[in-house]
CSV table of C-alpha atoms and ligand atoms in Angstrom, one decimal:
chain,number,residue,atom,x,y,z
A,1,MET,CA,175.6,134.2,47.8
A,2,ALA,CA,172.9,133.3,50.3
A,3,ARG,CA,175.6,132.6,52.8
A,4,ALA,CA,177.4,135.9,52.2
A,5,ILE,CA,174.0,137.6,52.7
A,6,ALA,CA,173.5,135.7,55.9
A,7,GLY,CA,176.8,136.9,57.3
A,8,ASP,CA,179.3,134.3,56.2
A,9,THR,CA,182.6,136.3,55.5
A,10,ALA,CA,184.3,133.2,54.0
A,11,ALA,CA,181.6,133.0,51.4
A,12,PHE,CA,181.9,136.8,50.8
A,13,GLU,CA,185.7,136.4,50.4
A,14,ARG,CA,185.1,133.9,47.6
A,15,LEU,CA,182.8,136.4,45.9
A,16,TYR,CA,185.5,139.0,46.4
A,17,ARG,CA,188.2,136.8,44.8
A,18,ALA,CA,186.0,136.2,41.8
A,19,HIS,CA,185.2,139.9,41.2
A,20,VAL,CA,188.1,142.0,42.5
A,21,PRO,CA,190.3,141.9,39.3
A,22,ARG,CA,187.6,143.6,37.3
A,23,ILE,CA,186.7,146.1,40.0
A,24,LEU,CA,190.3,147.0,40.7
A,25,ALA,CA,190.9,147.6,37.0
A,26,LEU,CA,187.8,149.8,36.9
A,27,THR,CA,188.8,151.9,40.0
A,28,ARG,CA,192.3,152.3,38.5
A,29,ARG,CA,190.9,153.5,35.2
A,30,MET,CA,188.6,155.9,36.9
A,31,ALA,CA,190.7,157.2,39.8
A,32,GLY,CA,194.3,156.2,39.2
A,33,ALA,CA,196.5,153.6,40.9
A,34,ASP,CA,197.1,155.8,44.0
A,35,ARG,CA,193.5,155.7,45.1
A,36,ALA,CA,192.3,152.5,43.5
A,37,ASP,CA,193.1,150.1,46.3
A,38,ASP,CA,191.3,152.2,48.9
A,39,LEU,CA,188.3,152.7,46.7
A,40,THR,CA,188.1,149.0,45.9
A,41,GLN,CA,188.1,148.3,49.6
A,42,ASP,CA,185.2,150.8,50.0
A,43,VAL,CA,183.4,149.1,47.1
A,44,PHE,CA,183.5,145.6,48.7
A,45,VAL,CA,182.6,146.9,52.2
A,46,ARG,CA,179.6,148.6,50.7
A,47,ALA,CA,178.7,145.5,48.7
A,48,TRP,CA,178.8,143.5,52.0
A,49,GLN,CA,176.5,146.0,53.6
A,50,LYS,CA,174.0,146.0,50.7
A,51,LEU,CA,174.2,142.5,49.5
A,52,ALA,CA,170.7,141.7,50.7
A,53,LEU,CA,169.5,144.4,48.3
A,54,PHE,CA,170.9,142.6,45.3
A,55,ARG,CA,167.8,141.4,43.4
A,56,GLY,CA,169.4,139.4,40.6
A,57,GLU,CA,168.0,141.7,38.0
A,58,SER,CA,171.5,142.2,36.7
A,59,SER,CA,174.5,139.9,37.1
A,60,LEU,CA,176.4,140.4,40.3
A,61,ALA,CA,179.3,141.6,38.2
A,62,THR,CA,177.1,144.4,36.8
A,63,TRP,CA,175.8,145.2,40.2
A,64,LEU,CA,179.3,145.5,41.6
A,65,HIS,CA,180.4,147.5,38.6
A,66,ARG,CA,177.7,150.1,39.2
A,67,MET,CA,178.5,150.2,42.8
A,68,ALA,CA,182.2,150.8,42.0
A,69,VAL,CA,181.3,153.7,39.6
A,70,ASN,CA,179.2,155.3,42.4
A,71,VAL,CA,181.9,154.9,45.0
A,72,VAL,CA,184.4,156.5,42.7
A,73,ILE,CA,182.1,159.4,41.7
A,74,GLU,CA,181.1,160.1,45.3
A,75,GLN,CA,184.8,160.4,46.1
A,76,PHE,CA,185.3,162.8,43.1
A,77,ARG,CA,182.9,165.2,44.7
A,78,THR,CA,185.3,165.7,47.5
A,79,LEU,CA,188.1,166.7,45.1
A,80,GLY,CA,188.1,170.4,44.5
A,81,THR,CA,185.5,172.5,42.9
A,82,ALA,CA,183.4,171.6,39.9
A,83,ARG,CA,185.5,174.0,37.8
A,84,GLU,CA,188.6,172.0,38.8
A,85,ARG,CA,187.0,168.7,38.1
A,86,PHE,CA,186.4,169.4,34.4
A,87,LEU,CA,188.4,170.6,31.4
A,88,PRO,CA,187.8,174.3,30.9
A,89,GLU,CA,185.7,175.3,28.0
A,90,GLY,CA,187.6,177.2,25.4
A,91,ASP,CA,190.9,175.5,26.0
A,92,ASP,CA,193.2,175.6,23.1
A,93,VAL,CA,193.3,171.8,23.1
A,94,LEU,CA,190.6,172.0,20.5
A,95,THR,CA,192.2,174.4,18.2
A,96,ARG,CA,195.4,172.5,17.6
A,97,VAL,CA,195.7,170.6,14.4
A,98,ALA,CA,198.5,168.1,14.7
A,99,ALA,CA,201.3,167.5,12.2
A,100,PRO,CA,200.3,164.8,9.7
A,101,THR,CA,202.9,162.3,10.9
A,102,VAL,CA,201.1,161.6,14.2
A,103,SER,CA,198.6,159.0,13.2
A,104,GLU,CA,201.3,156.7,12.0
A,105,ARG,CA,202.8,155.8,15.3
A,106,GLY,CA,199.6,154.0,16.4
A,107,TRP,CA,198.5,153.8,20.0
A,108,HIS,CA,200.3,151.6,22.3
A,109,ALA,CA,199.3,149.6,25.2
A,110,ALA,CA,196.9,150.6,27.9
A,111,MET,CA,200.0,151.7,29.7
A,112,ASP,CA,200.2,154.9,27.7
A,113,LEU,CA,196.6,155.5,27.9
A,114,HIS,CA,196.7,155.1,31.7
A,115,VAL,CA,199.5,157.6,32.0
A,116,ALA,CA,197.7,160.1,29.8
A,117,VAL,CA,194.3,159.6,31.5
A,118,ASN,CA,196.0,160.3,34.8
A,119,ARG,CA,196.5,163.9,33.7
A,120,LEU,CA,192.9,164.6,33.1
A,121,PRO,CA,190.9,166.3,35.8
A,122,PRO,CA,188.7,163.8,37.6
A,123,GLY,CA,185.3,164.8,36.1
A,124,ALA,CA,186.6,164.7,32.5
A,125,ARG,CA,188.4,161.5,33.3
A,126,ALA,CA,185.1,160.0,34.5
A,127,VAL,CA,183.3,161.0,31.4
A,128,PHE,CA,185.9,159.6,29.2
A,129,VAL,CA,186.3,156.3,31.0
A,130,LEU,CA,182.5,155.8,31.5
A,131,HIS,CA,181.7,156.6,27.8
A,132,ASP,CA,184.7,155.2,25.8
A,133,VAL,CA,185.7,152.4,28.1
A,134,GLU,CA,182.7,151.3,30.0
A,135,GLY,CA,180.1,152.0,27.3
A,136,TYR,CA,177.8,154.3,29.3
A,137,LYS,CA,175.5,156.7,27.5
A,138,HIS,CA,175.7,160.5,27.9
A,139,GLU,CA,172.4,160.5,29.6
A,140,GLU,CA,173.5,158.1,32.3
A,141,ILE,CA,176.8,159.9,32.7
A,142,GLY,CA,175.1,163.2,33.1
A,143,THR,CA,172.9,161.7,35.8
A,144,LEU,CA,175.8,160.1,37.6
A,145,LEU,CA,177.9,163.2,37.6
A,146,GLY,CA,175.2,165.8,38.0
A,147,VAL,CA,175.9,167.5,34.7
A,148,SER,CA,173.9,168.1,31.5
A,149,VAL,CA,174.1,165.8,28.5
A,150,GLY,CA,175.7,168.7,26.6
A,151,THR,CA,178.4,169.0,29.3
A,152,SER,CA,179.0,165.3,29.2
A,153,LYS,CA,179.4,165.4,25.4
A,154,SER,CA,181.6,168.4,25.4
A,155,GLN,CA,183.8,167.0,28.3
A,156,LEU,CA,184.2,163.8,26.3
A,157,HIS,CA,185.4,165.6,23.3
A,158,ARG,CA,187.8,167.7,25.3
A,159,ALA,CA,189.1,164.7,27.1
A,160,ARG,CA,189.7,162.9,23.8
A,161,MET,CA,191.4,165.8,22.3
A,162,SER,CA,193.5,166.3,25.4
A,163,LEU,CA,194.5,162.6,25.5
A,164,ARG,CA,195.4,162.8,21.9
A,165,GLY,CA,197.6,165.8,22.8
A,166,HIS,CA,199.3,164.0,25.7
A,167,LEU,CA,199.9,160.9,23.7
A,168,THR,CA,201.3,162.7,20.7
A,169,ALA,CA,203.5,164.7,23.1
A,170,THR,CA,204.7,161.4,24.7
A,171,GLU,CA,205.4,160.1,21.3
A,172,ALA,CA,207.4,163.1,20.2
A,173,ALA,CA,209.5,163.0,23.4
A,174,SER,CA,210.5,159.3,23.0
B,1,MET,CA,188.7,175.9,2.9
B,2,SER,CA,186.3,176.3,5.8
B,3,ALA,CA,187.5,176.4,9.4
B,4,HIS,CA,188.6,173.1,10.7
B,5,PRO,CA,185.6,171.4,12.3
B,6,LEU,CA,187.5,170.1,15.3
B,7,ASP,CA,184.8,170.9,17.8
B,8,VAL,CA,182.4,168.4,16.1
B,9,LEU,CA,184.8,165.6,15.3
B,10,SER,CA,183.8,163.6,18.4
B,11,ASP,CA,180.1,163.9,17.4
B,12,TYR,CA,181.1,162.9,13.9
B,13,LEU,CA,182.9,159.8,15.3
B,14,ASP,CA,180.0,158.9,17.5
B,15,ASP,CA,177.5,159.4,14.7
B,16,ASP,CA,175.8,162.1,16.6
B,17,LEU,CA,175.5,164.7,13.9
B,18,ASP,CA,172.4,165.5,11.7
B,19,PRO,CA,172.9,164.5,8.0
B,20,GLN,CA,173.5,168.1,6.9
B,21,ALA,CA,176.3,168.7,9.5
B,22,ARG,CA,177.7,165.3,8.7
B,23,ALA,CA,177.9,166.1,5.0
B,24,ALA,CA,179.7,169.3,5.7
B,25,VAL,CA,182.3,167.5,7.8
B,26,ASP,CA,182.7,164.9,5.1
B,27,ALA,CA,183.3,167.6,2.5
B,28,HIS,CA,185.9,169.2,4.8
B,29,LEU,CA,187.7,165.9,5.4
B,30,THR,CA,188.1,165.1,1.8
B,31,ALA,CA,189.9,168.4,1.4
B,32,CYS,CA,191.9,168.6,4.7
B,33,GLU,CA,194.6,166.2,5.6
B,34,SER,CA,195.1,167.7,9.1
B,35,CYS,CA,191.6,167.0,10.1
B,36,ARG,CA,191.8,163.5,8.7
B,37,VAL,CA,194.8,162.9,10.9
B,38,VAL,CA,192.9,164.1,14.0
B,39,LEU,CA,190.0,161.9,13.1
B,40,ALA,CA,192.3,158.9,12.7
B,41,ASP,CA,193.9,159.6,16.1
B,42,LEU,CA,190.5,159.9,17.7
B,43,THR,CA,189.4,156.6,16.1
B,44,ALA,CA,192.6,154.9,17.3
B,45,LEU,CA,192.0,156.3,20.8
B,46,GLN,CA,188.5,154.9,20.8
B,47,GLY,CA,189.9,151.5,19.9
B,48,ALA,CA,192.6,151.7,22.6
B,49,ALA,CA,189.9,152.7,25.1
B,50,ALA,CA,187.7,149.7,24.2
B,51,ARG,CA,190.7,147.3,24.6
B,52,TRP,CA,191.4,148.9,28.0
B,53,ARG,CA,188.1,147.5,29.3
B,54,ASP,CA,189.4,143.9,29.1
B,55,ALA,CA,192.3,144.6,31.5
B,56,ASP,CA,192.1,142.9,34.8
B,57,VAL,CA,194.3,143.8,37.8
B,58,ALA,CA,195.5,141.2,40.3
B,59,PRO,CA,194.8,142.6,43.8
B,60,PRO,CA,197.6,143.2,46.3
B,61,ALA,CA,197.7,140.6,49.0
B,62,ASP,CA,196.7,143.1,51.8
B,63,LEU,CA,193.6,144.2,50.1
B,64,TRP,CA,191.3,141.6,51.5
B,65,PRO,CA,192.4,141.8,55.1
B,66,GLY,CA,191.7,145.5,55.0
B,67,ILE,CA,188.2,144.7,53.8
B,68,ALA,CA,187.6,141.8,56.2
B,69,ALA,CA,188.5,144.1,59.1
B,70,ARG,CA,185.6,146.4,58.1
B,71,LEU,CA,182.9,143.8,57.8
B,72,THR,CA,181.6,144.5,61.3
B,73,GLY,CA,179.3,147.5,60.7
B,74,PRO,CA,175.6,147.6,60.0
B,75,ARG,CA,174.2,145.9,57.0
B,76,GLU,CA,171.0,146.7,55.1
B,77,LEU,CA,168.1,144.3,55.0
B,78,ALA,CA,166.3,143.3,51.9
B,79,PRO,CA,163.4,145.7,51.3
B,80,ALA,CA,160.1,144.1,52.2
B,81,ALA,CA,158.1,145.0,49.1
B,82,ALA,CA,159.6,147.4,46.6
B,83,PRO,CA,161.4,145.6,43.9
B,84,HIS,CA,164.0,148.3,43.7
B,85,ALA,CA,164.1,150.7,46.5
B,86,PRO,CA,166.6,153.5,46.2
B,87,THR,CA,166.6,155.2,49.5
B,88,PRO,CA,166.8,159.0,49.1
B,89,GLY,CA,166.3,161.5,51.8
B,90,PRO,CA,167.8,161.6,55.2
B,91,ARG,CA,169.7,158.5,56.2
B,92,LEU,CA,168.2,156.5,59.0
B,93,ALA,CA,169.9,153.7,60.8
B,94,TRP,CA,169.3,150.6,58.8
B,95,TYR,CA,166.8,149.1,61.2
B,96,GLN,CA,164.8,152.3,61.3
B,97,ARG,CA,164.0,152.4,57.6
B,98,ARG,CA,160.4,152.9,56.9
B,99,TRP,CA,158.4,150.1,55.5
B,100,SER,CA,154.8,150.1,54.4
B,101,VAL,CA,153.3,147.8,56.9
B,102,GLY,CA,149.8,147.9,58.4
B,103,LEU,CA,148.0,146.0,61.0
B,104,PRO,CA,146.7,143.3,58.7
B,105,GLU,CA,150.3,142.4,57.9
B,106,LEU,CA,151.2,142.3,61.5
B,107,ALA,CA,148.3,140.1,62.3
B,108,LEU,CA,149.2,137.8,59.5
B,109,ALA,CA,152.7,137.7,60.7
B,110,ALA,CA,151.3,136.7,64.1
B,111,THR,CA,149.3,133.9,62.7
B,112,LEU,CA,152.3,132.6,60.7
B,113,VAL,CA,154.7,132.8,63.6
B,114,ALA,CA,152.2,131.1,65.9
B,115,ALA,CA,151.7,128.4,63.4
B,116,LEU,CA,155.3,127.8,62.7
B,117,GLY,CA,156.7,128.6,66.1
B,118,GLY,CA,157.5,125.1,67.1
B,119,THR,CA,159.2,124.0,64.0
B,120,LEU,CA,162.9,124.2,63.5
B,121,LEU,CA,163.0,125.3,59.9
B,122,TRP,CA,161.2,128.5,58.8
B,123,PRO,CA,159.9,128.5,55.3
B,124,ARG,CA,159.9,131.6,53.1
B,125,VAL,CA,156.4,133.1,53.5
B,126,THR,CA,154.9,135.7,51.3
B,127,PRO,CA,151.5,136.8,52.4
B,128,ALA,CA,148.6,137.1,49.9
B,129,PRO,CA,148.2,140.5,48.4
B,130,PRO,CA,146.9,142.8,51.1
B,131,ALA,CA,143.6,144.5,50.8
B,132,ALA,CA,144.1,148.2,51.1
B,133,GLY,CA,146.9,148.6,48.6
B,134,ALA,CA,149.5,148.2,51.3
B,135,ALA,CA,152.7,146.8,50.0
B,136,ALA,CA,153.1,143.1,50.8
B,137,PRO,CA,156.0,142.5,53.1
B,138,VAL,CA,157.9,139.3,53.1
B,139,ILE,CA,157.5,138.0,56.6
B,140,ALA,CA,159.6,135.5,58.2
B,141,GLU,CA,162.0,135.4,55.4
B,142,ALA,CA,164.3,132.5,55.9
B,143,GLU,CA,167.7,132.6,54.4
B,144,ALA,CA,168.0,130.2,51.5
B,145,PHE,CA,170.1,127.7,53.3
B,146,ASP,CA,172.1,125.0,51.8
B,147,GLY,CA,173.3,122.6,54.4
B,148,GLY,CA,174.3,120.0,51.9
B,149,ASP,CA,177.9,120.5,51.1
B,150,GLY,CA,179.2,119.8,54.6
B,151,GLN,CA,180.7,123.3,55.1
B,152,VAL,CA,180.0,124.8,58.5
B,153,THR,CA,179.7,128.5,59.0
B,154,PRO,CA,179.1,130.0,62.4
B,155,VAL,CA,176.7,132.8,62.8
B,156,ASN,CA,178.8,136.0,62.8
B,157,PHE,CA,176.6,139.0,62.2
B,158,ALA,CA,177.8,141.4,64.8
B,159,ASP,CA,176.2,140.6,68.2
B,160,ALA,CA,176.8,144.0,69.6
B,161,GLN,CA,175.1,145.7,66.7
B,162,TYR,CA,172.2,143.3,66.8
B,163,ASP,CA,171.7,143.8,70.5
B,164,ALA,CA,171.9,147.5,70.2
B,165,ALA,CA,169.2,147.5,67.5
B,166,VAL,CA,167.0,145.3,69.6
B,167,VAL,CA,167.4,147.4,72.7
B,168,ASP,CA,166.7,150.5,70.8
B,169,LEU,CA,163.5,149.2,69.2
B,170,GLU,CA,162.3,147.7,72.5
B,171,ARG,CA,162.6,151.1,74.1
B,172,VAL,CA,160.7,152.7,71.3
B,173,LEU,CA,157.9,150.1,71.7
B,174,ARG,CA,157.8,150.6,75.5
B,175,GLU,CA,157.5,154.4,75.1
B,176,GLN,CA,154.9,154.1,72.3
B,177,ARG,CA,153.0,151.2,73.7
B,178,GLU,CA,149.8,153.1,74.4
B,179,ARG,CA,149.6,154.2,70.8
B,180,LEU,CA,149.2,150.6,69.7
B,181,ASP,CA,146.0,148.7,69.5
B,182,PRO,CA,145.9,146.4,72.6
B,183,ARG,CA,145.2,143.4,70.3
B,184,THR,CA,148.4,144.3,68.3
B,185,VAL,CA,150.4,144.4,71.6
B,186,VAL,CA,149.1,140.9,72.5
B,187,VAL,CA,150.0,139.6,69.0
B,188,LEU,CA,153.4,141.3,69.1
B,189,GLU,CA,154.3,140.0,72.5
B,190,ARG,CA,153.3,136.5,71.6
B,191,ASN,CA,155.4,136.7,68.4
B,192,LEU,CA,158.4,138.0,70.3
B,193,ARG,CA,158.0,135.2,72.9
B,194,VAL,CA,158.0,132.6,70.2
B,195,ILE,CA,161.0,134.0,68.5
B,196,ASP,CA,162.9,134.5,71.7
B,197,ASP,CA,162.2,130.9,72.6
B,198,ALA,CA,163.6,129.8,69.2
B,199,ILE,CA,166.7,132.0,69.8
B,200,ARG,CA,167.2,130.5,73.2
B,201,GLU,CA,166.7,127.0,72.1
B,202,ALA,CA,169.1,127.5,69.2
B,203,ARG,CA,171.7,129.0,71.5
B,204,GLU,CA,171.4,126.2,74.0
B,205,ALA,CA,171.7,123.6,71.2
B,206,LEU,CA,174.7,125.4,69.8
B,207,ALA,CA,176.4,125.4,73.2
B,208,THR,CA,176.7,121.7,72.9
B,209,ASP,CA,177.2,121.5,69.1
B,210,PRO,CA,178.8,124.8,68.0
B,211,ALA,CA,179.6,123.6,64.5
B,212,ASN,CA,176.1,122.7,63.6
B,213,ALA,CA,175.4,124.6,60.5
B,214,LEU,CA,171.7,124.1,60.6
B,215,LEU,CA,171.4,125.5,64.1
B,216,ASN,CA,173.6,128.4,63.2
B,217,ALA,CA,171.4,129.3,60.2
B,218,HIS,CA,168.4,128.9,62.4
B,219,LEU,CA,169.7,131.2,65.0
B,220,ALA,CA,170.7,133.8,62.4
B,221,GLY,CA,167.3,133.6,60.9
B,222,ALA,CA,165.4,133.8,64.2
B,223,ARG,CA,167.4,136.9,65.2
B,224,GLN,CA,166.8,138.5,61.9
B,225,ARG,CA,163.1,137.9,62.3
B,226,LYS,CA,163.0,139.3,65.7
B,227,LEU,CA,164.6,142.4,64.5
B,228,ASP,CA,162.2,142.6,61.5
B,229,LEU,CA,159.2,142.2,63.8
B,230,LEU,CA,160.4,144.9,66.2
B,231,ARG,CA,161.2,147.2,63.4
B,232,ARG,CA,157.8,146.8,61.8
B,233,ALA,CA,156.1,147.3,65.1
B,234,ALA,CA,158.1,150.4,65.9
B,235,LEU,CA,157.1,151.8,62.5
B,236,ILE,CA,153.4,151.2,63.3
B,237,THR,CA,153.8,153.4,66.4
B,238,GLU,CA,155.0,156.2,64.2
B,239,GLY,CA,151.5,156.3,62.9
B,240,ASP,CA,150.3,155.9,59.3
C,1,ZN,ZN1,190.6,170.7,8.6
């Protein structure tokens, strides 16, 4: 760590090897496989630049995780308008009541979830991943994304209902 | 039966409803199988999401080379005083960041540098709490250096970038010189001489022993301190 701060790229590469599987998984969840590699590179370049600011108040894993979330969210802001980034209010996704057979199929692997999450607009996706996967609170998510707590809650609910719709549709098709 | 309370099922699941609203949903659920199915789906989705967290992804082989090629740009220095210093506002070059440093600190730095100038290793020095509420900078912060495992790592923070920063700061100081207390100028110049000597000595020693890890660390530390000192001095000329 001290060596990586002092400019030793070999030491930094060891740090990268130890942490990249988690960071890559996170960027894939948040931004999809297409952009995950580039974003992960951005995360580690930024970590290199800011390593001297790491104070050891959290673990390095947590510090990198936060940094990755920020890198992904900054990138979201370049994707379309706010309206395009979130699920529309009043979408009929909330008014559908599924047929009673649905819950019996169970939820498969992360694979299914990944595919379904890919169809969410990036802001709604971020809310879902941050809350339901990464364990962030609505207050933190609101701050990160620049939305109200109410919007975070409502986007989470819409994302969940939408995912449920995608997954049940996938189920029906197979 | 009342309308399906689909819009609050997430709140219900997250235990984010007041008792009255919760009781109303409970009552509906006992009577409505459709809503029970939705709730079961949402619960299952929550479980799947939690399991997703544990997935790791092996990086493609070309990921690291792409990163390594980009490790040449500016790096941020540890903040001198603030335990956490988010840096809002307009972005300055990393060596232009504003620090809270006053003349007492610079004088102290001078004393320290003068006292330690001849030694090869620089200890981590934190000055005593300053008088006038100024933040205490960490002066002459040596890298925690471990020379014990036999691994040798050459200095590799970008020379061009370092040189550019030094040139830039030296120019600022030249132009602003008359705004500095003459005693500060004396102290500053003495400090810079000491550090420059250390840098020159380390470079000369490295020329004959390029793999010497201790010398490499010493050189990196000395350059870092020079930059720190110039930066602090330049900030003083901005006026407090
Ligand atoms: Zn119902």
